[in-house]
Amino acid sequence: MGGKVRYDIIVVGLGGMGSATLFHLARRGLRVLGLERYDLLHEYGSSHGLSRIIRLAYAEDPSYVSLLHRSYELWRELERLSGERLLQVTGSVDAGPEDGAIFPGALESSRLHALPHEVMNGVELNRRFPGYRLPASIQCLHQPDGGFLLPERCNLAHLNLALARGAEIRCREPVLGWEVGPKGVRVETAAGSYQAAKLALCAGAWAGKLIPELSSLAVPERQVLAWFQPLRPEYFAPEAFPVFNLEVEEGRFYGLPSVTIPGFKVGKYHHRRERVDPDRMNREPEPEDEALLRRFVERYFPDGGGATVMLKVCLFTNSPDEHFIVDLHPSHPEVAIAAGFSGHGYKFCSVIGEIMADLVQRGETRHDVGLFRLRRFADATARGEPRSH
Ligand SMILES: Cc1cc2nc3c(=O)[nH]c(=O)nc-3n(C[C@H](O)[C@H](O)[C@H](O)COP(=O)(O)OP(=O)(O)OC[C@H]3O[C@@H](n4cnc5c(N)ncnc54)[C@H](O)[C@@H]3O)c2cc1C
């Protein structure tokens, strides 16, 4: 088995980023192998949970917006190629205090990139979308292109299309180590060893274990998601309920309409701030995990707070500045890295797959990835800036 075939590129990790990377490499005619430590669509990583927000009015930094345009284009292409509906537009709401962490950034991105948008206060928003019950003091930006993706279906679409273009995949085969030598890259797994010219590492919460240089730059954090059965289901249907990103005195939360299961979905960014080891963490939701999300829903979305229908544990992998890490390995230009997606990466999987394919195949990309380079951390240390999460 292992050692006989030499691949052009091996992709480690078949979650959101790895499945997209595998697809983009396979469509370029390269001989590729994808290695995954668990089953396909397992629930130990970061890409499960039925839905993921996609939004254009990006509060995190306006430079994400150009990538988002390409991301939308590639998701739509994936829908055409797979014949599946993967992205549903609901509109998005970015809301919070006028001088907070979300609203001004969303407004700046909308203005700089001439995105259609409307600004209103909480009470005006409640009138338009009756699932919401926000106070008048909250400033809201509504952007009509926001919506959600179906992550399990997106991952499968990327994988199936990669397989159809000749990619190979092996699951339940953890990568134990890799090394670069004169003949290329050698990857050791629990089942054997493989040779390739190049390597793409998309290991999510395990990035720091496979790439020691990232151990303090890609830090896993336990999250919990809740789905509550709406008391007024019509208010929480995708046609009536835009996805949101909301800053209130209890923290920063996000939410999505009822899709696939009869549950209004909510989460809190950085939930209970629990840094974890993904191989040793508590994967069971606790009563306090649910209670803190329920308190939020009862206050700001009271018609959404019926019986709990599902709770799931998931993982963020935070970089110090919460921007992504997408770059070549600092010592090995044959190795490209996608990591540190800091709880907001899924919507970008399609374009990150294209960027990773560019980086690992050609060492460069036409996309602007300046914000994601690893050297920014060394530069910050040289300037004496503290690392923070
Ligand atoms: C609760 C929650 C809500 C989120 N909501 C949103 C949202 O609404 N919108 C949004 O854009 N983003 C959101 N995100 C973030 C987004 O989901 C992640 O950024 C994205 O899924 C990361 O993808 P990934 O490929 O890096 O990780 P993963 O999908 O976890 O993939 C990594 C894969 O690598 C495999 N692997 C690791 N080590 C090895 C090894 N040694 N050998 C073989 N395989 C290995 C793992 O098993 C895993 O399958 C959310 C995240 C969470 C946790």
PDB file of N, CA and C in Angstrom, residues 185-224:
ATOM      1  N   VAL A 185       8.506  14.946  -0.176  1.00  0.00           N
ATOM      2  CA  VAL A 185       7.919  14.864   1.155  1.00  0.00           C
ATOM      3  C   VAL A 185       7.549  13.415   1.452  1.00  0.00           C
ATOM      4  N   ARG A 186       7.803  13.003   2.686  1.00  0.00           N
ATOM      5  CA  ARG A 186       7.418  11.659   3.113  1.00  0.00           C
ATOM      6  C   ARG A 186       6.456  11.811   4.288  1.00  0.00           C
ATOM      7  N   VAL A 187       5.315  11.130   4.177  1.00  0.00           N
ATOM      8  CA  VAL A 187       4.286  11.248   5.214  1.00  0.00           C
ATOM      9  C   VAL A 187       4.088   9.886   5.856  1.00  0.00           C
ATOM     10  N   GLU A 188       4.196   9.838   7.184  1.00  0.00           N
ATOM     11  CA  GLU A 188       3.988   8.586   7.930  1.00  0.00           C
ATOM     12  C   GLU A 188       2.595   8.600   8.515  1.00  0.00           C
ATOM     13  N   THR A 189       1.858   7.524   8.294  1.00  0.00           N
ATOM     14  CA  THR A 189       0.543   7.403   8.919  1.00  0.00           C
ATOM     15  C   THR A 189       0.531   6.158   9.798  1.00  0.00           C
ATOM     16  N   ALA A 190      -0.602   5.957  10.466  1.00  0.00           N
ATOM     17  CA  ALA A 190      -0.724   4.769  11.303  1.00  0.00           C
ATOM     18  C   ALA A 190      -0.690   3.502  10.441  1.00  0.00           C
ATOM     19  N   ALA A 191      -0.936   3.638   9.127  1.00  0.00           N
ATOM     20  CA  ALA A 191      -1.010   2.449   8.271  1.00  0.00           C
ATOM     21  C   ALA A 191       0.163   2.290   7.310  1.00  0.00           C
ATOM     22  N   GLY A 192       0.988   3.305   7.154  1.00  0.00           N
ATOM     23  CA  GLY A 192       2.083   3.169   6.196  1.00  0.00           C
ATOM     24  C   GLY A 192       2.764   4.493   5.929  1.00  0.00           C
ATOM     25  N   SER A 193       3.499   4.544   4.811  1.00  0.00           N
ATOM     26  CA  SER A 193       4.159   5.811   4.488  1.00  0.00           C
ATOM     27  C   SER A 193       3.941   6.135   3.010  1.00  0.00           C
ATOM     28  N   TYR A 194       3.887   7.423   2.706  1.00  0.00           N
ATOM     29  CA  TYR A 194       3.569   7.902   1.348  1.00  0.00           C
ATOM     30  C   TYR A 194       4.583   8.955   0.939  1.00  0.00           C
ATOM     31  N   GLN A 195       4.857   8.981  -0.353  1.00  0.00           N
ATOM     32  CA  GLN A 195       5.789   9.965  -0.922  1.00  0.00           C
ATOM     33  C   GLN A 195       5.025  10.933  -1.811  1.00  0.00           C
ATOM     34  N   ALA A 196       5.421  12.178  -1.770  1.00  0.00           N
ATOM     35  CA  ALA A 196       4.823  13.167  -2.676  1.00  0.00           C
ATOM     36  C   ALA A 196       5.842  14.260  -2.938  1.00  0.00           C
ATOM     37  N   ALA A 197       5.580  15.024  -3.990  1.00  0.00           N
ATOM     38  CA  ALA A 197       6.456  16.165  -4.236  1.00  0.00           C
ATOM     39  C   ALA A 197       6.180  17.255  -3.202  1.00  0.00           C
ATOM     40  N   LYS A 198       4.887  17.390  -2.820  1.00  0.00           N
ATOM     41  CA  LYS A 198       4.517  18.511  -1.946  1.00  0.00           C
ATOM     42  C   LYS A 198       3.409  18.115  -0.986  1.00  0.00           C
ATOM     43  N   LEU A 199       3.167  19.005  -0.008  1.00  0.00           N
ATOM     44  CA  LEU A 199       2.242  18.690   1.073  1.00  0.00           C
ATOM     45  C   LEU A 199       1.375  19.905   1.404  1.00  0.00           C
ATOM     46  N   ALA A 200       0.075  19.648   1.609  1.00  0.00           N
ATOM     47  CA  ALA A 200      -0.833  20.715   2.061  1.00  0.00           C
ATOM     48  C   ALA A 200      -1.396  20.281   3.415  1.00  0.00           C
ATOM     49  N   LEU A 201      -1.137  21.050   4.447  1.00  0.00           N
ATOM     50  CA  LEU A 201      -1.564  20.681   5.802  1.00  0.00           C
ATOM     51  C   LEU A 201      -2.797  21.486   6.187  1.00  0.00           C
ATOM     52  N   CYS A 202      -3.915  20.784   6.367  1.00  0.00           N
ATOM     53  CA  CYS A 202      -5.206  21.425   6.684  1.00  0.00           C
ATOM     54  C   CYS A 202      -5.797  20.705   7.892  1.00  0.00           C
ATOM     55  N   ALA A 203      -5.063  20.722   9.006  1.00  0.00           N
ATOM     56  CA  ALA A 203      -5.378  19.830  10.129  1.00  0.00           C
ATOM     57  C   ALA A 203      -6.263  20.469  11.189  1.00  0.00           C
ATOM     58  N   GLY A 204      -6.801  21.640  10.946  1.00  0.00           N
ATOM     59  CA  GLY A 204      -7.747  22.258  11.872  1.00  0.00           C
ATOM     60  C   GLY A 204      -7.162  22.388  13.272  1.00  0.00           C
ATOM     61  N   ALA A 205      -7.888  21.879  14.259  1.00  0.00           N
ATOM     62  CA  ALA A 205      -7.478  22.024  15.662  1.00  0.00           C
ATOM     63  C   ALA A 205      -6.198  21.259  15.987  1.00  0.00           C
ATOM     64  N   TRP A 206      -5.781  20.369  15.093  1.00  0.00           N
ATOM     65  CA  TRP A 206      -4.567  19.573  15.319  1.00  0.00           C
ATOM     66  C   TRP A 206      -3.346  20.209  14.641  1.00  0.00           C
ATOM     67  N   ALA A 207      -3.491  21.403  14.088  1.00  0.00           N
ATOM     68  CA  ALA A 207      -2.393  22.023  13.336  1.00  0.00           C
ATOM     69  C   ALA A 207      -1.120  22.104  14.169  1.00  0.00           C
ATOM     70  N   GLY A 208      -1.260  22.520  15.425  1.00  0.00           N
ATOM     71  CA  GLY A 208      -0.084  22.691  16.279  1.00  0.00           C
ATOM     72  C   GLY A 208       0.617  21.373  16.582  1.00  0.00           C
ATOM     73  N   LYS A 209      -0.104  20.263  16.467  1.00  0.00           N
ATOM     74  CA  LYS A 209       0.525  18.957  16.723  1.00  0.00           C
ATOM     75  C   LYS A 209       1.344  18.503  15.520  1.00  0.00           C
ATOM     76  N   LEU A 210       0.903  18.903  14.313  1.00  0.00           N
ATOM     77  CA  LEU A 210       1.622  18.487  13.097  1.00  0.00           C
ATOM     78  C   LEU A 210       2.696  19.487  12.698  1.00  0.00           C
ATOM     79  N   ILE A 211       2.530  20.734  13.168  1.00  0.00           N
ATOM     80  CA  ILE A 211       3.468  21.796  12.789  1.00  0.00           C
ATOM     81  C   ILE A 211       3.877  22.490  14.097  1.00  0.00           C
ATOM     82  N   PRO A 212       4.975  22.055  14.707  1.00  0.00           N
ATOM     83  CA  PRO A 212       5.333  22.599  16.025  1.00  0.00           C
ATOM     84  C   PRO A 212       5.422  24.127  16.038  1.00  0.00           C
ATOM     85  N   GLU A 213       5.804  24.729  14.901  1.00  0.00           N
ATOM     86  CA  GLU A 213       5.905  26.202  14.848  1.00  0.00           C
ATOM     87  C   GLU A 213       4.556  26.868  15.126  1.00  0.00           C
ATOM     88  N   LEU A 214       3.456  26.104  14.971  1.00  0.00           N
ATOM     89  CA  LEU A 214       2.121  26.709  15.171  1.00  0.00           C
ATOM     90  C   LEU A 214       1.537  26.434  16.552  1.00  0.00           C
ATOM     91  N   SER A 215       2.305  25.743  17.406  1.00  0.00           N
ATOM     92  CA  SER A 215       1.665  25.282  18.648  1.00  0.00           C
ATOM     93  C   SER A 215       1.132  26.445  19.490  1.00  0.00           C
ATOM     94  N   SER A 216       1.763  27.618  19.439  1.00  0.00           N
ATOM     95  CA  SER A 216       1.197  28.735  20.211  1.00  0.00           C
ATOM     96  C   SER A 216       0.456  29.721  19.306  1.00  0.00           C
ATOM     97  N   LEU A 217       0.350  29.407  18.003  1.00  0.00           N
ATOM     98  CA  LEU A 217      -0.296  30.339  17.051  1.00  0.00           C
ATOM     99  C   LEU A 217      -1.641  29.822  16.555  1.00  0.00           C
ATOM    100  N   ALA A 218      -1.953  28.574  16.817  1.00  0.00           N
ATOM    101  CA  ALA A 218      -3.226  27.973  16.381  1.00  0.00           C
ATOM    102  C   ALA A 218      -3.752  27.184  17.574  1.00  0.00           C
ATOM    103  N   VAL A 219      -4.516  27.874  18.415  1.00  0.00           N
ATOM    104  CA  VAL A 219      -4.865  27.336  19.736  1.00  0.00           C
ATOM    105  C   VAL A 219      -6.325  26.873  19.759  1.00  0.00           C
ATOM    106  N   PRO A 220      -6.561  25.571  19.983  1.00  0.00           N
ATOM    107  CA  PRO A 220      -7.940  25.060  19.974  1.00  0.00           C
ATOM    108  C   PRO A 220      -8.742  25.554  21.181  1.00  0.00           C
ATOM    109  N   GLU A 221     -10.027  25.825  20.932  1.00  0.00           N
ATOM    110  CA  GLU A 221     -10.915  26.321  21.980  1.00  0.00           C
ATOM    111  C   GLU A 221     -12.265  25.622  21.861  1.00  0.00           C
ATOM    112  N   ARG A 222     -12.772  25.109  22.973  1.00  0.00           N
ATOM    113  CA  ARG A 222     -14.046  24.376  22.972  1.00  0.00           C
ATOM    114  C   ARG A 222     -15.229  25.336  22.802  1.00  0.00           C
ATOM    115  N   GLN A 223     -16.143  24.970  21.904  1.00  0.00           N
ATOM    116  CA  GLN A 223     -17.366  25.758  21.664  1.00  0.00           C
ATOM    117  C   GLN A 223     -18.572  24.843  21.820  1.00  0.00           C
ATOM    118  N   VAL A 224     -19.726  25.435  22.104  1.00  0.00           N
ATOM    119  CA  VAL A 224     -20.961  24.642  22.114  1.00  0.00           C
ATOM    120  C   VAL A 224     -22.033  25.396  21.329  1.00  0.00           C
TER     121      VAL A 224
END
